[in-house]
PDB file of N, CA and C in Angstrom:
ATOM      1  N   MET S 581     -12.541  26.854 -17.682  1.00  0.00           N
ATOM      2  CA  MET S 581     -13.084  26.229 -16.281  1.00  0.00           C
ATOM      3  C   MET S 581     -12.162  25.298 -16.004  1.00  0.00           C
ATOM      4  N   GLN S 582     -11.319  25.507 -14.596  1.00  0.00           N
ATOM      5  CA  GLN S 582     -10.359  24.720 -14.204  1.00  0.00           C
ATOM      6  C   GLN S 582     -10.959  23.410 -13.733  1.00  0.00           C
ATOM      7  N   VAL S 583      -9.956  22.275 -14.033  1.00  0.00           N
ATOM      8  CA  VAL S 583     -10.294  20.967 -13.265  1.00  0.00           C
ATOM      9  C   VAL S 583      -9.321  20.619 -12.624  1.00  0.00           C
ATOM     10  N   ALA S 584      -9.444  20.201 -11.145  1.00  0.00           N
ATOM     11  CA  ALA S 584      -8.255  19.618 -10.518  1.00  0.00           C
ATOM     12  C   ALA S 584      -7.711  18.495 -10.990  1.00  0.00           C
ATOM     13  N   ALA S 585      -6.377  18.462 -10.574  1.00  0.00           N
ATOM     14  CA  ALA S 585      -5.778  17.182 -11.081  1.00  0.00           C
ATOM     15  C   ALA S 585      -6.012  15.924 -10.268  1.00  0.00           C
ATOM     16  N   PRO S 586      -5.947  14.986 -10.790  1.00  0.00           N
ATOM     17  CA  PRO S 586      -6.157  13.953 -10.023  1.00  0.00           C
ATOM     18  C   PRO S 586      -5.512  13.419  -8.786  1.00  0.00           C
ATOM     19  N   ARG S 587      -4.568  13.905  -8.743  1.00  0.00           N
ATOM     20  CA  ARG S 587      -3.431  13.705  -7.429  1.00  0.00           C
ATOM     21  C   ARG S 587      -4.157  14.561  -6.139  1.00  0.00           C
ATOM     22  N   HIS S 588      -5.086  15.781  -6.687  1.00  0.00           N
ATOM     23  CA  HIS S 588      -5.494  16.469  -5.580  1.00  0.00           C
ATOM     24  C   HIS S 588      -6.643  15.794  -4.799  1.00  0.00           C
ATOM     25  N   PHE S 589      -6.924  14.546  -5.281  1.00  0.00           N
ATOM     26  CA  PHE S 589      -8.073  13.496  -4.672  1.00  0.00           C
ATOM     27  C   PHE S 589      -7.325  12.700  -3.696  1.00  0.00           C
ATOM     28  N   SER S 590      -6.008  12.575  -3.718  1.00  0.00           N
ATOM     29  CA  SER S 590      -5.224  10.942  -3.115  1.00  0.00           C
ATOM     30  C   SER S 590      -5.291  11.347  -1.958  1.00  0.00           C
ATOM     31  N   PRO S 591      -5.496  10.529  -1.053  1.00  0.00           N
ATOM     32  CA  PRO S 591      -5.344  10.663   0.600  1.00  0.00           C
ATOM     33  C   PRO S 591      -3.878  11.290   0.916  1.00  0.00           C
ATOM     34  N   GLY S 592      -4.381  12.337   1.430  1.00  0.00           N
ATOM     35  CA  GLY S 592      -2.944  12.930   2.433  1.00  0.00           C
ATOM     36  C   GLY S 592      -2.639  14.238   1.467  1.00  0.00           C
ATOM     37  N   ALA S 593      -3.078  14.225   0.189  1.00  0.00           N
ATOM     38  CA  ALA S 593      -2.688  15.345  -0.667  1.00  0.00           C
ATOM     39  C   ALA S 593      -3.395  16.787   0.141  1.00  0.00           C
ATOM     40  N   GLY S 594      -2.535  17.740  -0.029  1.00  0.00           N
ATOM     41  CA  GLY S 594      -2.926  18.901   0.619  1.00  0.00           C
ATOM     42  C   GLY S 594      -3.041  18.818   2.366  1.00  0.00           C
ATOM     43  N   VAL S 595      -2.631  18.411   2.685  1.00  0.00           N
ATOM     44  CA  VAL S 595      -2.819  18.008   4.287  1.00  0.00           C
ATOM     45  C   VAL S 595      -1.636  18.106   4.587  1.00  0.00           C
ATOM     46  N   PRO S 596      -1.052  19.164   5.632  1.00  0.00           N
ATOM     47  CA  PRO S 596       0.289  19.633   6.326  1.00  0.00           C
ATOM     48  C   PRO S 596       0.950  18.071   6.490  1.00  0.00           C
ATOM     49  N   GLY S 597       1.994  18.180   5.892  1.00  0.00           N
ATOM     50  CA  GLY S 597       2.989  16.663   6.624  1.00  0.00           C
ATOM     51  C   GLY S 597       2.803  15.359   5.956  1.00  0.00           C
ATOM     52  N   GLY S 598       1.880  15.730   4.817  1.00  0.00           N
ATOM     53  CA  GLY S 598       0.996  14.631   3.811  1.00  0.00           C
ATOM     54  C   GLY S 598       2.292  14.127   2.702  1.00  0.00           C
ATOM     55  N   ARG S 599       3.021  15.258   2.257  1.00  0.00           N
ATOM     56  CA  ARG S 599       4.425  14.619   1.526  1.00  0.00           C
ATOM     57  C   ARG S 599       5.367  14.147   2.228  1.00  0.00           C
ATOM     58  N   SER S 600       5.804  14.769   3.418  1.00  0.00           N
ATOM     59  CA  SER S 600       6.525  13.985   4.500  1.00  0.00           C
ATOM     60  C   SER S 600       6.371  12.991   4.838  1.00  0.00           C
ATOM     61  N   ALA S 601       4.929  12.680   5.171  1.00  0.00           N
ATOM     62  CA  ALA S 601       4.868  10.999   5.734  1.00  0.00           C
ATOM     63  C   ALA S 601       4.984  10.279   4.619  1.00  0.00           C
ATOM     64  N   ARG S 602       4.351  10.294   3.180  1.00  0.00           N
ATOM     65  CA  ARG S 602       4.577   9.906   2.042  1.00  0.00           C
ATOM     66  C   ARG S 602       6.498   9.362   1.744  1.00  0.00           C
ATOM     67  N   LEU S 603       7.099  10.171   1.953  1.00  0.00           N
ATOM     68  CA  LEU S 603       8.393  10.451   1.778  1.00  0.00           C
ATOM     69  C   LEU S 603       9.284   9.314   3.188  1.00  0.00           C
ATOM     70  N   ALA S 604       8.774   9.204   4.014  1.00  0.00           N
ATOM     71  CA  ALA S 604       9.125   8.767   5.138  1.00  0.00           C
ATOM     72  C   ALA S 604       8.668   7.216   4.812  1.00  0.00           C
ATOM     73  N   ALA S 605       7.367   7.095   4.311  1.00  0.00           N
ATOM     74  CA  ALA S 605       6.909   5.591   4.178  1.00  0.00           C
ATOM     75  C   ALA S 605       7.853   5.018   3.037  1.00  0.00           C
ATOM     76  N   ARG S 606       8.060   5.840   2.132  1.00  0.00           N
ATOM     77  CA  ARG S 606       9.220   5.462   0.615  1.00  0.00           C
ATOM     78  C   ARG S 606      10.583   4.875   1.285  1.00  0.00           C
ATOM     79  N   ARG S 607      10.958   5.924   2.270  1.00  0.00           N
ATOM     80  CA  ARG S 607      12.407   5.556   2.559  1.00  0.00           C
ATOM     81  C   ARG S 607      12.479   4.534   3.482  1.00  0.00           C
ATOM     82  N   ALA S 608      10.957   4.038   4.312  1.00  0.00           N
ATOM     83  CA  ALA S 608      11.344   3.124   5.344  1.00  0.00           C
ATOM     84  C   ALA S 608      10.891   1.394   4.293  1.00  0.00           C
ATOM     85  N   PHE S 609      10.242   1.734   3.213  1.00  0.00           N
ATOM     86  CA  PHE S 609      10.495   0.684   2.136  1.00  0.00           C
ATOM     87  C   PHE S 609      11.742   0.391   1.531  1.00  0.00           C
ATOM     88  N   VAL S 610      12.390   1.328   1.104  1.00  0.00           N
ATOM     89  CA  VAL S 610      13.407   1.136   0.381  1.00  0.00           C
ATOM     90  C   VAL S 610      14.495   0.649   1.689  1.00  0.00           C
ATOM     91  N   GLU S 611      14.533   0.935   2.845  1.00  0.00           N
ATOM     92  CA  GLU S 611      15.367   0.557   3.789  1.00  0.00           C
ATOM     93  C   GLU S 611      14.949  -0.900   4.125  1.00  0.00           C
ATOM     94  N   LEU S 612      13.542  -1.481   4.110  1.00  0.00           N
ATOM     95  CA  LEU S 612      13.520  -2.621   4.386  1.00  0.00           C
ATOM     96  C   LEU S 612      13.742  -3.586   3.129  1.00  0.00           C
ATOM     97  N   LYS S 613      13.773  -3.239   1.976  1.00  0.00           N
ATOM     98  CA  LYS S 613      14.293  -3.824   0.600  1.00  0.00           C
ATOM     99  C   LYS S 613      15.524  -4.191   0.790  1.00  0.00           C
ATOM    100  N   ILE S 614      16.463  -2.943   1.018  1.00  0.00           N
ATOM    101  CA  ILE S 614      18.061  -3.212   1.445  1.00  0.00           C
ATOM    102  C   ILE S 614      17.725  -4.293   2.304  1.00  0.00           C
ATOM    103  N   THR S 615      17.388  -4.465   3.053  1.00  0.00           N
ATOM    104  CA  THR S 615      17.400  -5.501   4.419  1.00  0.00           C
ATOM    105  C   THR S 615      17.256  -6.726   3.918  1.00  0.00           C
ATOM    106  N   PHE S 616      15.940  -6.948   3.095  1.00  0.00           N
ATOM    107  CA  PHE S 616      15.861  -8.140   2.639  1.00  0.00           C
ATOM    108  C   PHE S 616      17.148  -8.669   1.585  1.00  0.00           C
ATOM    109  N   MET S 617      17.520  -7.476   0.681  1.00  0.00           N
ATOM    110  CA  MET S 617      18.788  -8.080  -0.071  1.00  0.00           C
ATOM    111  C   MET S 617      19.837  -8.407   0.683  1.00  0.00           C
ATOM    112  N   GLN S 618      20.236  -7.872   2.079  1.00  0.00           N
ATOM    113  CA  GLN S 618      21.291  -8.005   2.486  1.00  0.00           C
ATOM    114  C   GLN S 618      20.961  -9.413   3.209  1.00  0.00           C
ATOM    115  N   ALA S 619      20.086  -9.801   3.741  1.00  0.00           N
ATOM    116  CA  ALA S 619      19.707 -11.081   4.398  1.00  0.00           C
ATOM    117  C   ALA S 619      20.135 -12.148   3.222  1.00  0.00           C
ATOM    118  N   LEU S 620      19.809 -11.896   2.497  1.00  0.00           N
ATOM    119  CA  LEU S 620      19.748 -12.953   1.039  1.00  0.00           C
ATOM    120  C   LEU S 620      21.205 -12.922   0.534  1.00  0.00           C
ATOM    121  N   ALA S 621      22.252 -12.172   0.867  1.00  0.00           N
ATOM    122  CA  ALA S 621      23.387 -12.241   0.379  1.00  0.00           C
ATOM    123  C   ALA S 621      24.218 -13.305   0.269  1.00  0.00           C
ATOM    124  N   ASP S 622      24.626 -13.620  -0.360  1.00  0.00           N
ATOM    125  CA  ASP S 622      25.409 -14.792  -0.571  1.00  0.00           C
ATOM    126  C   ASP S 622      24.685 -16.044  -0.556  1.00  0.00           C
ATOM    127  N   LEU S 623      23.610 -16.188  -0.974  1.00  0.00           N
ATOM    128  CA  LEU S 623      22.892 -17.444  -0.840  1.00  0.00           C
ATOM    129  C   LEU S 623      22.252 -17.694  -2.254  1.00  0.00           C
ATOM    130  N   PRO S 624      23.202 -18.779  -2.820  1.00  0.00           N
ATOM    131  CA  PRO S 624      23.090 -19.402  -4.118  1.00  0.00           C
ATOM    132  C   PRO S 624      21.495 -19.686  -4.360  1.00  0.00           C
ATOM    133  N   GLN S 625      21.357 -20.375  -3.334  1.00  0.00           N
ATOM    134  CA  GLN S 625      20.158 -21.192  -3.500  1.00  0.00           C
ATOM    135  C   GLN S 625      18.493 -20.498  -3.514  1.00  0.00           C
ATOM    136  N   ALA S 626      18.963 -18.941  -3.186  1.00  0.00           N
ATOM    137  CA  ALA S 626      17.925 -17.860  -2.970  1.00  0.00           C
ATOM    138  C   ALA S 626      17.888 -16.848  -4.320  1.00  0.00           C
ATOM    139  N   ARG S 627      18.292 -17.584  -5.658  1.00  0.00           N
ATOM    140  CA  ARG S 627      17.862 -16.253  -6.377  1.00  0.00           C
ATOM    141  C   ARG S 627      16.795 -16.277  -6.995  1.00  0.00           C
ATOM    142  N   TRP S 628      15.890 -17.053  -6.849  1.00  0.00           N
ATOM    143  CA  TRP S 628      14.200 -16.815  -7.263  1.00  0.00           C
ATOM    144  C   TRP S 628      13.788 -15.445  -6.132  1.00  0.00           C
ATOM    145  N   LEU S 629      14.220 -15.696  -4.725  1.00  0.00           N
ATOM    146  CA  LEU S 629      14.228 -14.711  -3.704  1.00  0.00           C
ATOM    147  C   LEU S 629      14.420 -13.349  -3.896  1.00  0.00           C
ATOM    148  N   HIS S 630      15.986 -13.403  -4.599  1.00  0.00           N
ATOM    149  CA  HIS S 630      16.606 -11.968  -5.040  1.00  0.00           C
ATOM    150  C   HIS S 630      15.584 -11.560  -6.012  1.00  0.00           C
ATOM    151  N   ALA S 631      15.404 -12.228  -6.998  1.00  0.00           N
ATOM    152  CA  ALA S 631      14.392 -11.548  -8.279  1.00  0.00           C
ATOM    153  C   ALA S 631      13.150 -11.055  -7.732  1.00  0.00           C
ATOM    154  N   GLN S 632      12.475 -12.028  -6.699  1.00  0.00           N
ATOM    155  CA  GLN S 632      11.225 -11.303  -6.331  1.00  0.00           C
ATOM    156  C   GLN S 632      11.435 -10.374  -5.333  1.00  0.00           C
ATOM    157  N   VAL S 633      12.476  -9.977  -4.506  1.00  0.00           N
ATOM    158  CA  VAL S 633      12.869  -8.765  -3.879  1.00  0.00           C
ATOM    159  C   VAL S 633      12.957  -7.504  -4.574  1.00  0.00           C
ATOM    160  N   ARG S 634      13.920  -7.844  -5.458  1.00  0.00           N
ATOM    161  CA  ARG S 634      14.107  -6.684  -6.413  1.00  0.00           C
ATOM    162  C   ARG S 634      12.882  -6.076  -7.197  1.00  0.00           C
ATOM    163  N   SER S 635      11.615  -6.842  -7.176  1.00  0.00           N
ATOM    164  CA  SER S 635      10.650  -6.652  -8.364  1.00  0.00           C
ATOM    165  C   SER S 635       9.460  -5.974  -7.135  1.00  0.00           C
ATOM    166  N   ALA S 636       9.786  -6.093  -6.106  1.00  0.00           N
ATOM    167  CA  ALA S 636       8.729  -5.740  -5.124  1.00  0.00           C
ATOM    168  C   ALA S 636       8.729  -4.298  -5.135  1.00  0.00           C
ATOM    169  N   GLU S 637       7.365  -3.788  -5.439  1.00  0.00           N
ATOM    170  CA  GLU S 637       7.122  -2.173  -5.452  1.00  0.00           C
ATOM    171  C   GLU S 637       6.515  -1.538  -4.310  1.00  0.00           C
ATOM    172  N   GLU S 638       5.640  -2.537  -3.523  1.00  0.00           N
ATOM    173  CA  GLU S 638       5.131  -1.924  -2.133  1.00  0.00           C
ATOM    174  C   GLU S 638       5.764  -2.910  -0.935  1.00  0.00           C
ATOM    175  N   PRO S 639       5.580  -2.278   0.464  1.00  0.00           N
ATOM    176  CA  PRO S 639       6.033  -2.917   1.437  1.00  0.00           C
ATOM    177  C   PRO S 639       5.264  -4.450   1.503  1.00  0.00           C
ATOM    178  N   VAL S 640       3.879  -4.722   0.987  1.00  0.00           N
ATOM    179  CA  VAL S 640       3.329  -5.587   1.068  1.00  0.00           C
ATOM    180  C   VAL S 640       3.668  -6.895   0.251  1.00  0.00           C
ATOM    181  N   ASP S 641       4.500  -6.202  -0.681  1.00  0.00           N
ATOM    182  CA  ASP S 641       5.040  -7.645  -1.444  1.00  0.00           C
ATOM    183  C   ASP S 641       6.207  -8.117  -0.654  1.00  0.00           C
ATOM    184  N   LEU S 642       7.066  -7.268   0.206  1.00  0.00           N
ATOM    185  CA  LEU S 642       7.945  -7.824   1.038  1.00  0.00           C
ATOM    186  C   LEU S 642       7.574  -8.417   1.984  1.00  0.00           C
ATOM    187  N   TRP S 643       5.916  -8.210   2.670  1.00  0.00           N
ATOM    188  CA  TRP S 643       5.840  -8.825   3.559  1.00  0.00           C
ATOM    189  C   TRP S 643       5.265 -10.620   3.042  1.00  0.00           C
ATOM    190  N   LEU S 644       4.909 -10.434   2.059  1.00  0.00           N
ATOM    191  CA  LEU S 644       4.326 -11.882   1.712  1.00  0.00           C
ATOM    192  C   LEU S 644       5.791 -12.697   1.250  1.00  0.00           C
ATOM    193  N   LEU S 645       7.027 -11.833   1.039  1.00  0.00           N
ATOM    194  CA  LEU S 645       8.141 -12.796   0.655  1.00  0.00           C
ATOM    195  C   LEU S 645       8.876 -13.372   2.426  1.00  0.00           C
ATOM    196  N   ARG S 646       8.066 -12.696   3.549  1.00  0.00           N
ATOM    197  CA  ARG S 646       8.956 -13.149   4.629  1.00  0.00           C
ATOM    198  C   ARG S 646       9.429 -14.410   4.888  1.00  0.00           C
ATOM    199  N   ALA S 647       8.256 -15.327   4.795  1.00  0.00           N
ATOM    200  CA  ALA S 647       8.129 -16.848   4.982  1.00  0.00           C
ATOM    201  C   ALA S 647       9.261 -17.451   4.189  1.00  0.00           C
ATOM    202  N   PRO S 648       9.487 -17.211   3.063  1.00  0.00           N
ATOM    203  CA  PRO S 648      10.486 -18.053   2.133  1.00  0.00           C
ATOM    204  C   PRO S 648      11.962 -17.543   2.707  1.00  0.00           C
ATOM    205  N   VAL S 649      11.876 -16.219   3.061  1.00  0.00           N
ATOM    206  CA  VAL S 649      13.308 -15.705   3.481  1.00  0.00           C
ATOM    207  C   VAL S 649      13.676 -16.215   4.726  1.00  0.00           C
ATOM    208  N   PHE S 650      12.838 -16.370   5.409  1.00  0.00           N
ATOM    209  CA  PHE S 650      13.174 -16.842   7.022  1.00  0.00           C
ATOM    210  C   PHE S 650      13.504 -18.391   6.812  1.00  0.00           C
ATOM    211  N   ALA S 651      12.736 -19.179   5.859  1.00  0.00           N
ATOM    212  CA  ALA S 651      13.390 -20.683   5.663  1.00  0.00           C
ATOM    213  C   ALA S 651      14.434 -20.450   4.799  1.00  0.00           C
ATOM    214  N   ALA S 652      14.874 -19.729   4.080  1.00  0.00           N
ATOM    215  CA  ALA S 652      16.054 -19.889   3.635  1.00  0.00           C
ATOM    216  C   ALA S 652      16.920 -19.235   4.490  1.00  0.00           C
ATOM    217  N   LEU S 653      17.005 -18.696   5.627  1.00  0.00           N
ATOM    218  CA  LEU S 653      17.769 -18.471   6.789  1.00  0.00           C
ATOM    219  C   LEU S 653      17.868 -19.378   7.684  1.00  0.00           C
ATOM    220  N   ASP S 654      16.973 -20.519   7.294  1.00  0.00           N
ATOM    221  CA  ASP S 654      17.081 -21.603   8.580  1.00  0.00           C
ATOM    222  C   ASP S 654      18.364 -22.071   9.063  1.00  0.00           C
ATOM    223  N   GLY S 655      18.470 -22.098   9.989  1.00  0.00           N
ATOM    224  CA  GLY S 655      19.649 -23.042  10.814  1.00  0.00           C
ATOM    225  C   GLY S 655      20.153 -22.502  12.358  1.00  0.00           C
ATOM    226  N   VAL S 656      21.155 -22.636  12.630  1.00  0.00           N
ATOM    227  CA  VAL S 656      22.011 -22.378  13.921  1.00  0.00           C
ATOM    228  C   VAL S 656      22.867 -21.373  13.829  1.00  0.00           C
ATOM    229  N   ASP S 657      23.391 -21.504  12.335  1.00  0.00           N
ATOM    230  CA  ASP S 657      24.769 -20.538  11.932  1.00  0.00           C
ATOM    231  C   ASP S 657      24.240 -19.179  12.446  1.00  0.00           C
ATOM    232  N   PRO S 658      25.289 -18.831  13.332  1.00  0.00           N
ATOM    233  CA  PRO S 658      25.303 -17.327  13.881  1.00  0.00           C
ATOM    234  C   PRO S 658      24.922 -16.193  12.683  1.00  0.00           C
ATOM    235  N   GLU S 659      25.570 -16.354  11.778  1.00  0.00           N
ATOM    236  CA  GLU S 659      25.413 -15.480  10.771  1.00  0.00           C
ATOM    237  C   GLU S 659      24.052 -15.415  10.206  1.00  0.00           C
ATOM    238  N   PHE S 660      23.279 -16.350   9.936  1.00  0.00           N
ATOM    239  CA  PHE S 660      21.959 -16.342   9.731  1.00  0.00           C
ATOM    240  C   PHE S 660      20.979 -16.083  10.661  1.00  0.00           C
ATOM    241  N   ARG S 661      21.244 -16.069  12.028  1.00  0.00           N
ATOM    242  CA  ARG S 661      20.664 -15.424  13.301  1.00  0.00           C
ATOM    243  C   ARG S 661      20.611 -14.053  13.195  1.00  0.00           C
ATOM    244  N   GLN S 662      21.693 -13.582  12.866  1.00  0.00           N
ATOM    245  CA  GLN S 662      21.896 -12.111  13.026  1.00  0.00           C
ATOM    246  C   GLN S 662      21.449 -11.394  11.761  1.00  0.00           C
ATOM    247  N   ARG S 663      21.074 -12.190  10.586  1.00  0.00           N
ATOM    248  CA  ARG S 663      20.252 -11.889   9.343  1.00  0.00           C
ATOM    249  C   ARG S 663      18.545 -11.950   9.623  1.00  0.00           C
ATOM    250  N   ARG S 664      18.352 -12.881  10.647  1.00  0.00           N
ATOM    251  CA  ARG S 664      16.920 -13.062  10.628  1.00  0.00           C
ATOM    252  C   ARG S 664      16.539 -11.766  11.821  1.00  0.00           C
ATOM    253  N   ARG S 665      17.495 -11.597  12.613  1.00  0.00           N
ATOM    254  CA  ARG S 665      17.462 -10.612  13.664  1.00  0.00           C
ATOM    255  C   ARG S 665      17.241  -9.193  12.989  1.00  0.00           C
ATOM    256  N   ALA S 666      17.688  -8.917  12.259  1.00  0.00           N
ATOM    257  CA  ALA S 666      17.838  -7.381  11.316  1.00  0.00           C
ATOM    258  C   ALA S 666      16.528  -7.539  10.239  1.00  0.00           C
ATOM    259  N   LEU S 667      16.174  -8.557   9.714  1.00  0.00           N
ATOM    260  CA  LEU S 667      15.003  -8.913   9.061  1.00  0.00           C
ATOM    261  C   LEU S 667      13.801  -8.626  10.058  1.00  0.00           C
ATOM    262  N   ARG S 668      13.828  -9.217  10.835  1.00  0.00           N
ATOM    263  CA  ARG S 668      12.534  -8.770  12.302  1.00  0.00           C
ATOM    264  C   ARG S 668      12.310  -7.612  12.476  1.00  0.00           C
ATOM    265  N   ARG S 669      13.648  -6.793  13.002  1.00  0.00           N
ATOM    266  CA  ARG S 669      13.630  -5.628  12.758  1.00  0.00           C
ATOM    267  C   ARG S 669      13.172  -4.566  12.147  1.00  0.00           C
ATOM    268  N   GLY S 670      13.671  -4.962  10.828  1.00  0.00           N
ATOM    269  CA  GLY S 670      12.856  -4.158   9.403  1.00  0.00           C
ATOM    270  C   GLY S 670      11.549  -4.289   9.493  1.00  0.00           C
ATOM    271  N   LEU S 671      11.073  -5.334   9.400  1.00  0.00           N
ATOM    272  CA  LEU S 671       9.609  -5.951   9.243  1.00  0.00           C
ATOM    273  C   LEU S 671       8.889  -5.134  10.175  1.00  0.00           C
ATOM    274  N   ASP S 672       9.245  -4.620  11.844  1.00  0.00           N
ATOM    275  CA  ASP S 672       8.802  -4.223  12.927  1.00  0.00           C
ATOM    276  C   ASP S 672       8.423  -2.836  12.512  1.00  0.00           C
ATOM    277  N   SER S 673       9.584  -2.272  11.609  1.00  0.00           N
ATOM    278  CA  SER S 673       9.857  -0.855  11.698  1.00  0.00           C
ATOM    279  C   SER S 673       8.735  -0.261  10.644  1.00  0.00           C
ATOM    280  N   VAL S 674       8.454  -1.478   9.608  1.00  0.00           N
ATOM    281  CA  VAL S 674       7.567  -1.263   8.485  1.00  0.00           C
ATOM    282  C   VAL S 674       5.911  -1.403   8.783  1.00  0.00           C
ATOM    283  N   PHE S 675       5.989  -2.418   9.430  1.00  0.00           N
ATOM    284  CA  PHE S 675       4.393  -2.914  10.185  1.00  0.00           C
ATOM    285  C   PHE S 675       4.343  -3.291  11.611  1.00  0.00           C
ATOM    286  N   PRO S 676       4.721  -1.994  12.575  1.00  0.00           N
ATOM    287  CA  PRO S 676       4.428  -1.871  14.010  1.00  0.00           C
ATOM    288  C   PRO S 676       3.169  -2.561  14.476  1.00  0.00           C
ATOM    289  N   GLU S 677       2.229  -2.682  13.626  1.00  0.00           N
ATOM    290  CA  GLU S 677       0.806  -2.775  14.393  1.00  0.00           C
ATOM    291  C   GLU S 677       0.458  -4.316  14.127  1.00  0.00           C
ATOM    292  N   LEU S 678       1.422  -4.734  13.214  1.00  0.00           N
ATOM    293  CA  LEU S 678       1.312  -6.520  13.195  1.00  0.00           C
ATOM    294  C   LEU S 678       2.078  -7.365  14.305  1.00  0.00           C
ATOM    295  N   GLU S 679       2.656  -6.282  15.086  1.00  0.00           N
ATOM    296  CA  GLU S 679       3.524  -7.369  16.267  1.00  0.00           C
ATOM    297  C   GLU S 679       2.511  -7.870  17.255  1.00  0.00           C
ATOM    298  N   SER S 680       3.048  -9.310  17.386  1.00  0.00           N
ATOM    299  CA  SER S 680       2.208 -10.119  17.913  1.00  0.00           C
ATOM    300  C   SER S 680       2.092  -9.593  19.586  1.00  0.00           C
ATOM    301  N   ALA S 681       0.820  -9.822  20.367  1.00  0.00           N
ATOM    302  CA  ALA S 681       0.912  -9.065  21.628  1.00  0.00           C
ATOM    303  C   ALA S 681       1.392 -10.224  22.610  1.00  0.00           C
ATOM    304  N   SER S 682       1.858  -9.702  23.750  1.00  0.00           N
ATOM    305  CA  SER S 682       2.548 -10.807  24.375  1.00  0.00           C
ATOM    306  C   SER S 682       1.638 -10.533  25.910  1.00  0.00           C
ATOM    307  N   GLY S 683       2.351 -11.080  26.856  1.00  0.00           N
ATOM    308  CA  GLY S 683       2.037 -10.904  28.555  1.00  0.00           C
ATOM    309  C   GLY S 683       2.604  -9.676  29.070  1.00  0.00           C
ATOM    310  N   PHE S 684       3.623  -9.258  28.142  1.00  0.00           N
ATOM    311  CA  PHE S 684       4.696  -8.432  28.932  1.00  0.00           C
ATOM    312  C   PHE S 684       4.315  -6.931  28.511  1.00  0.00           C
ATOM    313  N   VAL S 685       4.218  -6.268  29.418  1.00  0.00           N
ATOM    314  CA  VAL S 685       4.015  -4.564  29.112  1.00  0.00           C
ATOM    315  C   VAL S 685       5.327  -3.966  29.478  1.00  0.00           C
ATOM    316  N   PRO S 686       5.920  -3.040  28.409  1.00  0.00           N
ATOM    317  CA  PRO S 686       7.223  -2.188  28.710  1.00  0.00           C
ATOM    318  C   PRO S 686       6.524  -1.472  29.932  1.00  0.00           C
ATOM    319  N   PHE S 687       7.911  -0.807  30.804  1.00  0.00           N
ATOM    320  CA  PHE S 687       7.621  -0.060  31.733  1.00  0.00           C
ATOM    321  C   PHE S 687       8.186   1.475  31.348  1.00  0.00           C
TER     322      PHE S 687
END
């Protein structure tokens, strides 16, 4: 008797494009993780955050770290503003559905 392997019951298994969707999601996660690491680069007070970002295994792990990372990048320094913008773009690319609604509609 042949028994199906557990992976055959996972969401997206056997669905055309399922593998490519998983790879795209993984790639987006890795890019977001790199963005977090670049945002925290050269911040000696952020060692704990560096360790947390390095140990993140899922996008939600990074999502939960966003507030302390933005707090570490607080201030008017142009370099920090640039890092915050890059971080927001990275978060928006992985979590587009969480974008806050505004009164403006793109044309």
